[in-house]
CSV table of C-alpha atoms in Angstrom, one decimal:
chain,number,residue,atom,x,y,z
A,175,MET,CA,144.6,-77.6,211.7
A,176,GLY,CA,143.7,-75.9,208.5
A,177,GLU,CA,139.9,-75.1,208.8
A,178,GLU,CA,138.7,-73.4,206.0
A,179,VAL,CA,135.2,-72.4,206.0
A,180,LYS,CA,133.3,-70.8,203.0
A,181,LEU,CA,129.9,-69.3,202.7
A,182,HIS,CA,128.2,-68.6,199.4
A,183,GLY,CA,125.5,-66.5,200.0
A,184,MET,CA,123.0,-63.8,198.7
A,185,TRP,CA,123.2,-60.1,200.0
A,186,ALA,CA,118.7,-60.2,200.3
A,187,SER,CA,118.7,-63.7,201.3
A,188,PRO,CA,117.1,-64.0,205.3
A,189,PHE,CA,118.4,-67.9,204.6
A,190,SER,CA,122.2,-66.6,203.8
A,191,ARG,CA,121.9,-64.0,206.2
A,192,ARG,CA,121.0,-66.1,209.0
A,193,VAL,CA,124.0,-68.3,208.3
A,194,GLU,CA,126.6,-65.1,208.1
A,195,LEU,CA,124.8,-64.4,212.0
A,196,ALA,CA,125.3,-68.2,213.3
A,197,LEU,CA,128.8,-68.1,211.2
A,198,LYS,CA,129.7,-64.5,213.4
A,199,LEU,CA,127.8,-65.7,216.7
A,200,LYS,CA,130.3,-68.7,217.0
A,201,ALA,CA,133.5,-65.5,215.5
A,202,ILE,CA,133.9,-68.3,213.2
A,203,PRO,CA,136.1,-66.9,210.5
A,204,TYR,CA,134.8,-67.3,206.9
A,205,GLN,CA,135.0,-66.4,203.3
A,206,TYR,CA,132.3,-65.1,201.6
A,207,ILE,CA,131.3,-65.4,197.9
A,208,GLU,CA,128.5,-63.6,197.1
A,209,GLU,CA,126.5,-65.5,193.9
A,210,ASP,CA,124.8,-63.2,191.4
A,211,LEU,CA,121.1,-65.6,191.1
A,212,SER,CA,121.0,-65.1,187.5
A,213,ASN,CA,124.5,-66.4,187.1
A,214,LYS,CA,125.3,-68.9,189.4
A,215,THR,CA,128.9,-69.5,189.7
A,216,PRO,CA,129.9,-73.3,188.8
A,217,SER,CA,130.5,-73.8,192.0
A,218,LEU,CA,127.4,-73.2,193.7
A,219,LEU,CA,126.3,-75.9,190.9
A,220,CYS,CA,128.8,-78.7,191.9
A,221,TYR,CA,128.5,-77.7,195.8
A,222,ASN,CA,124.1,-77.9,195.8
A,223,PRO,CA,123.5,-80.3,192.9
A,224,VAL,CA,120.1,-80.8,193.6
A,225,HIS,CA,118.8,-77.1,194.9
A,226,LYS,CA,121.4,-74.7,193.2
A,227,LYS,CA,120.4,-72.5,196.1
A,228,VAL,CA,122.2,-70.2,198.7
A,229,PRO,CA,123.6,-70.6,201.1
A,230,VAL,CA,125.9,-73.3,201.2
A,231,LEU,CA,128.7,-73.3,203.7
A,232,VAL,CA,132.0,-75.4,202.5
A,233,HIS,CA,133.9,-76.5,205.1
A,234,ASN,CA,137.2,-77.9,204.5
A,235,ASP,CA,135.8,-78.7,200.9
A,236,LYS,CA,132.8,-80.4,202.0
A,237,PRO,CA,129.4,-78.8,201.0
A,238,VAL,CA,126.4,-78.4,203.5
A,239,ALA,CA,123.1,-77.0,202.1
A,240,GLU,CA,119.4,-76.2,203.6
A,241,SER,CA,119.7,-72.7,206.3
A,242,MET,CA,119.2,-75.1,208.9
A,243,VAL,CA,120.8,-77.8,208.3
A,244,ILE,CA,124.0,-75.6,208.0
A,245,ILE,CA,123.5,-74.2,210.9
A,246,GLU,CA,122.7,-77.7,213.3
A,247,TYR,CA,125.8,-78.5,211.5
A,248,MET,CA,128.0,-75.5,213.2
A,249,ASP,CA,126.6,-76.1,216.3
A,250,GLU,CA,127.7,-79.6,216.7
A,251,THR,CA,131.2,-78.8,214.9
A,252,TRP,CA,132.1,-75.5,216.7
A,253,GLU,CA,131.1,-75.7,220.2
A,254,ASN,CA,131.3,-72.2,221.8
A,255,ASN,CA,127.9,-70.0,221.8
A,256,PRO,CA,125.9,-72.8,221.6
A,257,PHE,CA,122.9,-72.1,219.6
A,258,LEU,CA,120.4,-74.9,220.6
A,259,PRO,CA,119.7,-75.9,224.3
A,260,ARG,CA,120.8,-78.9,226.3
A,261,ASP,CA,117.5,-80.6,227.0
A,262,PRO,CA,115.7,-82.6,224.4
A,263,TYR,CA,112.1,-80.8,224.6
A,264,GLU,CA,113.7,-77.7,224.9
A,265,ARG,CA,115.9,-78.5,221.7
A,266,ALA,CA,112.6,-80.0,219.8
A,267,MET,CA,110.3,-76.8,220.9
A,268,ALA,CA,113.0,-74.9,219.3
A,269,ARG,CA,113.3,-76.6,216.0
A,270,PHE,CA,109.0,-76.5,216.3
A,271,TYR,CA,109.3,-73.2,216.5
A,272,ALA,CA,111.7,-72.2,213.8
A,273,LYS,CA,110.5,-75.0,210.8
A,274,PHE,CA,107.2,-72.8,211.9
A,275,ILE,CA,108.8,-69.5,210.8
A,276,ASP,CA,109.8,-71.4,207.6
A,277,ASP,CA,107.4,-73.2,206.6
A,278,LYS,CA,104.5,-71.1,207.5
A,279,LEU,CA,104.9,-67.0,208.3
A,280,LEU,CA,108.1,-67.1,205.5
A,281,PRO,CA,105.7,-68.4,202.9
A,282,THR,CA,102.6,-66.0,204.3
A,283,LEU,CA,105.5,-63.1,204.2
A,284,ALA,CA,106.0,-63.6,200.5
A,285,LYS,CA,102.8,-63.9,199.1
A,286,LEU,CA,102.2,-60.2,201.0
A,287,GLY,CA,103.5,-58.7,198.2
A,288,GLN,CA,101.9,-60.2,195.3
A,289,THR,CA,98.2,-59.7,197.0
A,290,ALA,CA,95.9,-56.3,197.1
A,291,GLY,CA,92.7,-55.6,198.4
A,292,LYS,CA,90.4,-58.1,200.4
A,293,GLU,CA,93.3,-60.7,199.9
A,294,LYS,CA,95.9,-58.8,201.4
A,295,GLU,CA,93.7,-57.8,204.0
A,296,GLU,CA,93.1,-61.3,204.8
A,297,THR,CA,96.4,-61.9,203.9
A,298,ILE,CA,97.4,-59.6,206.9
A,299,GLU,CA,94.9,-61.0,209.3
A,300,GLU,CA,97.2,-64.5,208.5
A,301,ILE,CA,101.0,-62.9,209.9
A,302,HIS,CA,98.9,-62.2,213.2
A,303,GLU,CA,97.4,-65.2,214.2
A,304,GLN,CA,101.5,-66.6,213.0
A,305,LEU,CA,103.1,-63.8,215.0
A,306,LYS,CA,100.8,-64.0,217.8
A,307,VAL,CA,102.4,-67.4,217.9
A,308,LEU,CA,105.4,-66.3,218.5
A,309,GLU,CA,104.6,-63.7,221.0
A,310,ASP,CA,103.3,-66.1,223.0
A,311,GLU,CA,106.6,-67.9,222.8
A,312,LEU,CA,108.3,-64.7,224.1
A,313,LYS,CA,106.7,-64.8,227.2
A,314,GLY,CA,109.3,-64.5,230.8
A,315,LYS,CA,112.1,-64.4,228.6
A,316,GLN,CA,115.1,-61.7,227.0
A,317,PHE,CA,115.4,-63.8,223.9
A,318,PHE,CA,113.6,-66.6,222.1
A,319,GLY,CA,116.8,-68.5,223.3
A,320,GLY,CA,115.8,-67.4,226.9
A,321,GLN,CA,118.9,-65.5,228.5
A,322,ARG,CA,120.6,-65.3,225.8
A,323,ILE,CA,120.4,-65.4,221.8
A,324,GLY,CA,119.9,-68.7,220.1
A,325,TYR,CA,118.6,-71.1,217.2
A,326,LEU,CA,115.4,-69.7,217.7
A,327,ASP,CA,116.4,-66.3,217.9
A,328,ILE,CA,118.7,-66.7,214.6
A,329,VAL,CA,115.2,-67.9,212.5
A,330,ALA,CA,113.9,-65.2,214.1
A,331,MET,CA,115.6,-62.5,212.6
A,332,ILE,CA,113.0,-62.0,209.8
A,333,LEU,CA,110.9,-60.6,212.2
A,334,VAL,CA,113.9,-57.5,212.3
A,335,TRP,CA,113.6,-58.1,208.3
A,336,LEU,CA,110.0,-57.1,209.2
A,337,HIS,CA,110.3,-54.5,210.9
A,338,LEU,CA,112.1,-52.3,208.6
A,339,ALA,CA,110.8,-53.6,205.6
A,340,GLY,CA,107.7,-51.7,207.4
A,341,SER,CA,109.4,-48.4,208.1
A,342,ILE,CA,110.7,-48.4,204.9
A,343,THR,CA,107.3,-48.5,203.0
A,344,GLY,CA,105.1,-47.7,205.1
A,345,GLN,CA,102.7,-50.5,205.5
A,346,LYS,CA,103.2,-51.8,209.5
A,347,VAL,CA,102.1,-55.8,209.8
A,348,LEU,CA,103.8,-55.8,213.2
A,349,SER,CA,102.2,-53.3,215.5
A,350,THR,CA,103.8,-52.2,219.1
A,351,GLU,CA,100.1,-53.0,220.1
A,352,LYS,CA,100.0,-56.8,218.8
A,353,PHE,CA,102.9,-57.2,219.5
A,354,PRO,CA,105.0,-55.6,221.8
A,355,LEU,CA,107.2,-58.8,223.1
A,356,ILE,CA,108.6,-58.9,219.7
A,357,TYR,CA,109.1,-55.4,219.5
A,358,GLU,CA,111.0,-55.4,222.8
A,359,TRP,CA,113.1,-58.3,221.4
A,360,ILE,CA,113.8,-56.7,218.1
A,361,GLU,CA,115.0,-54.0,220.0
A,362,ARG,CA,117.3,-55.9,222.1
A,363,VAL,CA,118.3,-57.8,219.4
A,364,MET,CA,119.5,-54.5,217.3
A,365,LYS,CA,121.6,-53.4,220.1
A,366,MET,CA,124.2,-56.3,219.3
A,367,GLU,CA,126.7,-55.8,216.6
A,368,VAL,CA,126.8,-59.3,214.6
A,369,VAL,CA,122.8,-58.9,214.0
A,370,ASN,CA,123.7,-55.3,212.6
A,371,GLU,CA,126.3,-56.9,210.8
A,372,CYS,CA,123.6,-58.9,208.8
A,373,LEU,CA,121.4,-57.3,208.6
A,374,ILE,CA,120.3,-55.0,204.5
A,375,PRO,CA,122.8,-52.4,204.6
A,376,GLU,CA,120.6,-49.2,204.3
A,377,GLU,CA,121.7,-47.8,200.9
A,378,LYS,CA,120.3,-51.2,199.6
A,379,ARG,CA,117.2,-51.4,201.9
A,380,GLN,CA,114.9,-49.8,198.9
A,381,ASP,CA,116.6,-52.1,196.3
A,382,TRP,CA,116.0,-55.0,198.6
A,383,ILE,CA,112.2,-53.8,199.0
A,384,GLN,CA,111.6,-54.0,195.1
A,385,LEU,CA,112.9,-57.4,194.4
A,386,ALA,CA,111.0,-59.2,197.6
A,387,GLN,CA,107.8,-57.6,196.1
A,388,ARG,CA,108.9,-58.9,192.8
A,389,ALA,CA,110.5,-62.3,193.2
A,390,PRO,CA,107.4,-64.6,194.4
A,391,LYS,CA,109.7,-68.1,194.6
A,392,SER,CA,112.8,-67.8,196.4
A,393,ALA,CA,116.0,-69.1,195.3
A,394,SER,CA,117.6,-69.9,198.4
A,395,ASN,CA,116.5,-71.9,201.4
B,262,MET,CA,104.5,-102.8,229.5
B,263,ALA,CA,104.4,-99.2,227.7
B,264,GLU,CA,106.1,-96.5,229.5
B,265,SER,CA,103.0,-95.4,230.7
B,266,ASN,CA,104.2,-91.8,230.1
B,267,VAL,CA,104.8,-92.5,226.1
B,268,LYS,CA,102.2,-91.7,223.7
B,269,VAL,CA,101.4,-91.2,219.7
B,270,LEU,CA,98.5,-89.9,218.6
B,271,GLY,CA,98.2,-90.7,215.2
B,272,THR,CA,96.6,-92.7,212.7
B,273,TRP,CA,97.4,-96.4,211.2
B,274,ALA,CA,97.2,-94.3,207.1
B,275,SER,CA,100.3,-91.8,208.4
B,276,PRO,CA,103.5,-91.9,207.1
B,277,PHE,CA,104.4,-89.5,209.4
B,278,VAL,CA,103.0,-91.5,212.3
B,279,MET,CA,105.1,-94.6,210.7
B,280,ARG,CA,108.0,-93.2,211.4
B,281,VAL,CA,107.8,-92.1,214.6
B,282,LYS,CA,106.7,-96.2,215.6
B,283,ILE,CA,109.8,-97.0,213.7
B,284,ALA,CA,112.1,-95.0,216.1
B,285,LEU,CA,110.5,-95.6,218.9
B,286,HIS,CA,110.6,-99.8,218.0
B,287,LEU,CA,114.0,-99.5,216.9
B,288,LYS,CA,114.8,-98.1,220.8
B,289,SER,CA,112.5,-100.4,222.3
B,290,VAL,CA,110.7,-98.1,224.1
B,291,ARG,CA,107.0,-99.2,224.2
B,292,TYR,CA,104.0,-96.3,224.1
B,293,GLU,CA,100.4,-95.9,224.0
B,294,ASP,CA,98.6,-96.3,220.4
B,295,VAL,CA,95.9,-93.4,220.1
B,296,GLU,CA,94.1,-93.8,217.1
B,297,GLU,CA,92.8,-90.4,215.1
B,298,ASP,CA,90.0,-90.4,212.9
B,299,LEU,CA,91.2,-88.7,209.8
B,300,LEU,CA,88.1,-89.0,207.9
B,301,ALA,CA,86.3,-87.5,211.0
B,302,PRO,CA,86.5,-84.0,213.0
B,303,LYS,CA,89.6,-83.4,214.7
B,304,SER,CA,89.4,-84.5,218.5
B,305,GLU,CA,90.0,-82.4,220.9
B,306,LEU,CA,93.1,-84.1,222.1
B,307,LEU,CA,94.2,-82.9,218.7
B,308,LEU,CA,93.5,-79.4,219.0
B,309,LYS,CA,94.8,-78.7,222.4
B,310,SER,CA,98.3,-80.6,222.2
B,311,ASN,CA,98.8,-79.3,218.3
B,312,PRO,CA,96.7,-75.7,218.4
B,313,VAL,CA,99.5,-74.4,215.5
B,314,TYR,CA,98.8,-77.0,212.8
B,315,LYS,CA,96.4,-79.6,214.2
B,316,LYS,CA,98.3,-82.3,212.4
B,317,ILE,CA,99.2,-85.8,213.8
B,318,PRO,CA,101.3,-87.4,214.9
B,319,VAL,CA,101.6,-85.7,218.0
B,320,PHE,CA,104.2,-87.7,220.7
B,321,PHE,CA,103.9,-86.9,224.3
B,322,HIS,CA,106.5,-87.9,226.3
B,323,ALA,CA,106.3,-87.1,230.0
B,324,HIS,CA,102.7,-85.0,229.0
B,325,ASN,CA,104.7,-83.2,227.6
B,326,PRO,CA,103.7,-82.5,223.2
B,327,ILE,CA,105.8,-82.6,220.4
B,328,CYS,CA,104.6,-82.1,217.4
B,329,GLU,CA,106.5,-82.7,213.5
B,330,SER,CA,107.2,-86.6,212.7
B,331,LEU,CA,111.3,-85.3,211.9
B,332,ILE,CA,111.3,-83.2,215.2
B,333,ILE,CA,109.5,-86.2,217.2
B,334,LEU,CA,112.7,-88.4,215.3
B,335,GLN,CA,115.4,-86.6,216.9
B,336,TYR,CA,113.9,-85.9,220.1
B,337,ILE,CA,113.1,-89.7,220.6
B,338,ASP,CA,117.7,-90.2,219.1
B,339,GLU,CA,118.2,-87.4,222.0
B,340,VAL,CA,116.5,-89.4,224.9
B,341,TRP,CA,116.8,-92.8,224.4
B,342,THR,CA,120.6,-92.7,223.2
B,343,THR,CA,121.3,-96.5,225.5
B,344,SER,CA,119.9,-98.6,223.5
B,345,ALA,CA,122.4,-99.5,220.1
B,346,SER,CA,120.1,-97.8,217.3
B,347,SER,CA,121.0,-94.8,216.9
B,348,ILE,CA,119.2,-93.1,214.2
B,349,LEU,CA,121.2,-90.4,213.4
B,350,PRO,CA,125.0,-90.9,212.4
B,351,SER,CA,127.8,-89.3,215.1
B,352,ASP,CA,130.0,-87.6,212.9
B,353,PRO,CA,128.3,-83.9,212.6
B,354,TYR,CA,129.1,-84.2,208.3
B,355,GLU,CA,127.0,-86.8,208.1
B,356,ARG,CA,124.1,-86.0,210.5
B,357,SER,CA,124.2,-83.1,208.2
B,358,GLN,CA,123.5,-85.2,204.9
B,359,SER,CA,121.2,-87.2,206.4
B,360,ARG,CA,118.8,-83.9,207.8
B,361,PHE,CA,119.7,-82.4,203.9
B,362,TRP,CA,118.2,-85.9,202.5
B,363,ALA,CA,115.0,-86.2,205.3
B,364,ALA,CA,114.1,-82.2,204.6
B,365,TYR,CA,114.3,-83.0,200.7
B,366,VAL,CA,112.0,-86.1,201.1
B,367,ASP,CA,109.6,-84.3,202.7
B,368,ASP,CA,110.2,-80.5,200.7
B,369,LYS,CA,110.8,-82.0,197.5
B,370,PHE,CA,109.8,-85.7,196.9
B,371,PHE,CA,106.2,-85.8,199.8
B,372,PRO,CA,104.8,-83.2,198.2
B,373,ALA,CA,105.3,-84.4,194.4
B,374,LEU,CA,103.8,-87.5,195.7
B,375,ARG,CA,101.4,-85.7,197.2
B,376,ARG,CA,100.1,-84.1,194.4
B,377,LEU,CA,100.0,-86.8,192.7
B,378,LEU,CA,97.2,-88.5,194.8
B,379,ILE,CA,95.2,-85.6,194.7
B,380,GLY,CA,95.6,-84.6,190.4
B,381,ALA,CA,92.3,-83.2,189.6
B,382,THR,CA,93.5,-82.8,186.1
B,383,GLU,CA,95.1,-85.4,183.9
B,384,GLU,CA,97.7,-82.8,183.0
B,385,ASP,CA,98.5,-81.7,186.4
B,386,LYS,CA,99.0,-85.7,187.4
B,387,LYS,CA,101.5,-86.4,184.5
B,388,ALA,CA,103.6,-83.0,185.8
B,389,ALA,CA,103.5,-84.3,189.6
B,390,LEU,CA,104.4,-88.3,188.4
B,391,GLU,CA,107.9,-86.6,186.3
B,392,GLU,CA,108.1,-84.8,189.3
B,393,VAL,CA,108.3,-87.9,191.5
B,394,VAL,CA,110.2,-90.1,189.0
B,395,GLU,CA,112.7,-87.6,188.7
B,396,GLY,CA,112.8,-88.1,192.5
B,397,THR,CA,113.4,-91.6,192.9
B,398,VAL,CA,116.4,-91.3,190.5
B,399,VAL,CA,117.6,-88.1,192.6
B,400,LEU,CA,117.1,-90.5,195.8
B,401,GLU,CA,118.7,-93.4,193.9
B,402,GLY,CA,122.1,-91.2,193.7
B,403,ALA,CA,121.5,-90.0,197.6
B,404,PHE,CA,121.3,-94.0,198.9
B,405,GLY,CA,124.7,-94.7,196.6
B,406,GLU,CA,126.7,-91.7,198.8
B,407,LEU,CA,125.0,-92.4,202.1
B,408,SER,CA,124.7,-96.2,202.5
B,409,LYS,CA,128.4,-96.5,201.3
B,410,GLY,CA,127.7,-100.0,199.7
B,411,LYS,CA,125.9,-101.3,202.8
B,412,ALA,CA,121.6,-102.3,202.7
B,413,PHE,CA,120.5,-98.6,204.1
B,414,PHE,CA,120.7,-95.2,203.7
B,415,GLY,CA,121.8,-95.7,208.0
B,416,GLY,CA,124.5,-97.9,206.4
B,417,ASP,CA,124.4,-101.2,208.4
B,418,ASN,CA,121.2,-100.3,209.9
B,419,ILE,CA,118.3,-98.3,209.4
B,420,GLY,CA,118.3,-94.1,210.1
B,421,PHE,CA,117.1,-91.0,209.7
B,422,VAL,CA,116.4,-91.4,205.8
B,423,ASP,CA,116.0,-95.0,205.9
B,424,ILE,CA,112.9,-93.8,208.2
B,425,ALA,CA,112.1,-90.7,206.7
B,426,LEU,CA,111.2,-92.2,203.0
B,427,GLY,CA,110.8,-95.8,204.0
B,428,SER,CA,107.7,-94.8,205.7
B,429,LEU,CA,106.4,-93.8,202.4
B,430,LEU,CA,106.2,-97.0,200.7
B,431,GLY,CA,103.1,-98.4,201.5
B,432,TRP,CA,101.6,-94.6,199.6
B,433,ILE,CA,104.2,-94.8,197.0
B,434,GLU,CA,103.1,-98.7,196.1
B,435,VAL,CA,99.2,-97.8,196.1
B,436,ILE,CA,99.8,-93.9,194.2
B,437,GLY,CA,101.6,-96.2,191.4
B,438,LYS,CA,99.2,-98.9,191.3
B,439,GLN,CA,96.8,-95.8,190.9
B,440,CYS,CA,99.2,-94.3,187.9
B,441,GLU,CA,99.6,-98.1,187.0
B,442,THR,CA,103.1,-97.1,186.9
B,443,LYS,CA,105.8,-98.4,189.1
B,444,LEU,CA,106.8,-95.6,190.8
B,445,VAL,CA,110.6,-96.9,192.4
B,446,SER,CA,111.4,-99.1,189.2
B,447,GLU,CA,114.1,-101.7,188.7
B,448,ALA,CA,114.9,-99.9,185.5
B,449,LYS,CA,115.7,-96.5,186.9
B,450,THR,CA,116.1,-97.2,190.9
B,451,PRO,CA,117.5,-100.6,191.1
B,452,ARG,CA,119.1,-100.1,194.2
B,453,LEU,CA,116.4,-98.1,196.2
B,454,VAL,CA,114.0,-101.4,194.8
B,455,GLN,CA,116.8,-103.6,196.8
B,456,TRP,CA,115.8,-101.1,200.2
B,457,ALA,CA,112.6,-100.9,199.8
B,458,ASP,CA,113.0,-104.8,200.4
B,459,CYS,CA,115.5,-104.8,203.0
B,460,PHE,CA,113.1,-101.5,204.7
B,461,SER,CA,109.8,-103.3,204.4
B,462,ALA,CA,111.4,-106.5,205.8
B,463,HIS,CA,113.1,-105.0,209.2
B,464,GLU,CA,112.2,-105.7,212.2
B,465,ALA,CA,111.3,-102.2,213.8
B,466,VAL,CA,109.0,-101.6,210.3
B,467,LYS,CA,107.6,-104.9,209.0
B,468,ASP,CA,104.2,-104.6,211.8
B,469,VAL,CA,104.4,-101.0,211.1
B,470,LEU,CA,103.9,-100.4,207.7
B,471,PRO,CA,100.1,-101.0,207.0
B,472,ASP,CA,98.6,-103.4,204.0
B,473,VAL,CA,98.3,-101.8,201.1
B,474,ASP,CA,95.1,-102.9,199.9
B,475,LYS,CA,93.5,-101.5,203.0
B,476,LEU,CA,95.1,-98.3,202.2
B,477,ALA,CA,94.6,-97.9,198.7
B,478,ASP,CA,90.5,-97.9,199.7
B,479,PHE,CA,91.7,-95.3,202.3
B,480,GLY,CA,93.7,-93.7,200.0
B,481,LEU,CA,90.3,-93.0,197.5
B,482,LYS,CA,88.6,-92.2,200.7
B,483,LEU,CA,91.4,-89.9,201.5
B,484,ARG,CA,91.3,-88.6,198.2
B,485,ALA,CA,87.9,-87.5,197.9
B,486,LYS,CA,87.9,-85.3,201.2
B,487,ILE,CA,90.6,-83.5,200.4
B,488,LEU,CA,89.2,-82.6,196.9
B,489,LYS,CA,85.9,-81.3,198.1
B,490,ALA,CA,87.9,-79.2,200.9
B,491,LEU,CA,89.3,-77.7,197.9
B,492,ALA,CA,86.1,-77.6,195.4
B,493,PRO,CA,85.4,-73.8,195.3
B,494,THR,CA,82.4,-73.3,197.2
B,495,ASN,CA,79.4,-71.8,195.8
C-alpha cells in the first residue's frame, strides 16, 4: 500500500519538533516541508484553515493538525513502538501531564523572556513549582513512560530545550540541585540519536534564543 | 445502584462536569455525585485529589482520581467498552478530527465565551462577542464535515465533540441573554440550532443540562466573584 506522509513544520517550533521525534521513533518515512511562518505555503493554509499553524501531518493527503492530536493519530495508525501505555488509567495520567506541560509550563516559559526584575523572579518561582510536578512524576522511573520513552517523554522534550537555553544564556532556570531526576532524564534522552536529530542544530541555537525572546505569541501548536 | 467505586466531584453549573455525567449516562454507569460549591473556598477533597489545578471535575474510579474533562471522557470510553455507545469513533482519522474539534472548543471557543461573560468594558465584550460568533460559524462548518448529514457531530449518536460543545449550551444561552444576542443563530448557524435541540433532548443529556434561569442567577454570582479576584488590590 502506498503510504505518503508529509510534515509541515518549522525548525524552531517545539510542537513541530515533537512530531518529528514521534515520526522517527516509529521509523515512519516522511517528507518534511519547512514553513516560513511569515510567508506560509498555500498547502499549509489549505490543510489547516482553522489555525493556519504548524505542525500539520498529512497522511495520504488527509491532514491532521495540533501536535497532540497528531501524536495520538500516529499511535493509533502505526502500532509499532507504542507511545501510550495500554492501561486506561496510565494513559489518562500521561495525557494529563502532557496537557499540563502545554497549558501551564510552556506559557510560563514563554512569559519568562518578556519579564524582568521582580516579575521575572516570580515567573521563575512559578516555573520551579511546575517543574516540581514533573520531577515527582519521574520518581522510580527511567523515563516518563517507564522503562522506555513514551508519550509524555516526547512532550517533555521541552525540558531538554530549557536546559540547552540555560547553557547558552547562562540563566539556569533548571538546576541540577533542585531537579536531579529531570537532569538524569535529560542526560538519558540526549544519548539517543533520534532525540538529537530533533533538537535545534548547534549552529542555529543563538538565533533560536533570540527568536524565543522576541516572540510572545506562538505560531505553532 | 451506583458502582461504589465511581464518583464525580463537581458542580451542577459546570459544563466540564456535565461532560463527565453525560458520558457516564451514555455508558449507563451509575455514579456518586459529590457537589463542590464554586462560590465557597475549595474543599479538602478537591485540593487533595487535584493538587495541580485545584479544579472540578475530578473523576474517581476505584479510588484513582482523574482530572481534565476531555481526558476523563477518553478514560470512560476506554474502560466501559461493552456498551453500544462509543464516545470516540473507531477510525483513527475520524478520531483525530473529533479530538481536533474538541480541542478547538476548549482552546478557542470556550475562552472567548468566558471573556464575553466576564468582560468588564463594552470594548472587551464587543471583541469577545465577535470572536464567539465567528467561532459558531466555524463550528457550523465542522458540523457539516463531521455529521455527514446525520443529527450529531458523532453521526447517529452523540460523541466526543457533541459532548464537548453541547455541555456549553446552557451557558451559551445565559450569556447570549445577557448580551441580548442569540449566540447560536438561525441566520448564521442553522444546522447548529437544530443540533442544539437534538442534543438537549437526548436521553443521556436532558437531566444533566441545568435550568437556564437558575444558571443565569449563578452566572451573575460567578462573574462577581471572578471580577473581584481579578481586581487590582490596593
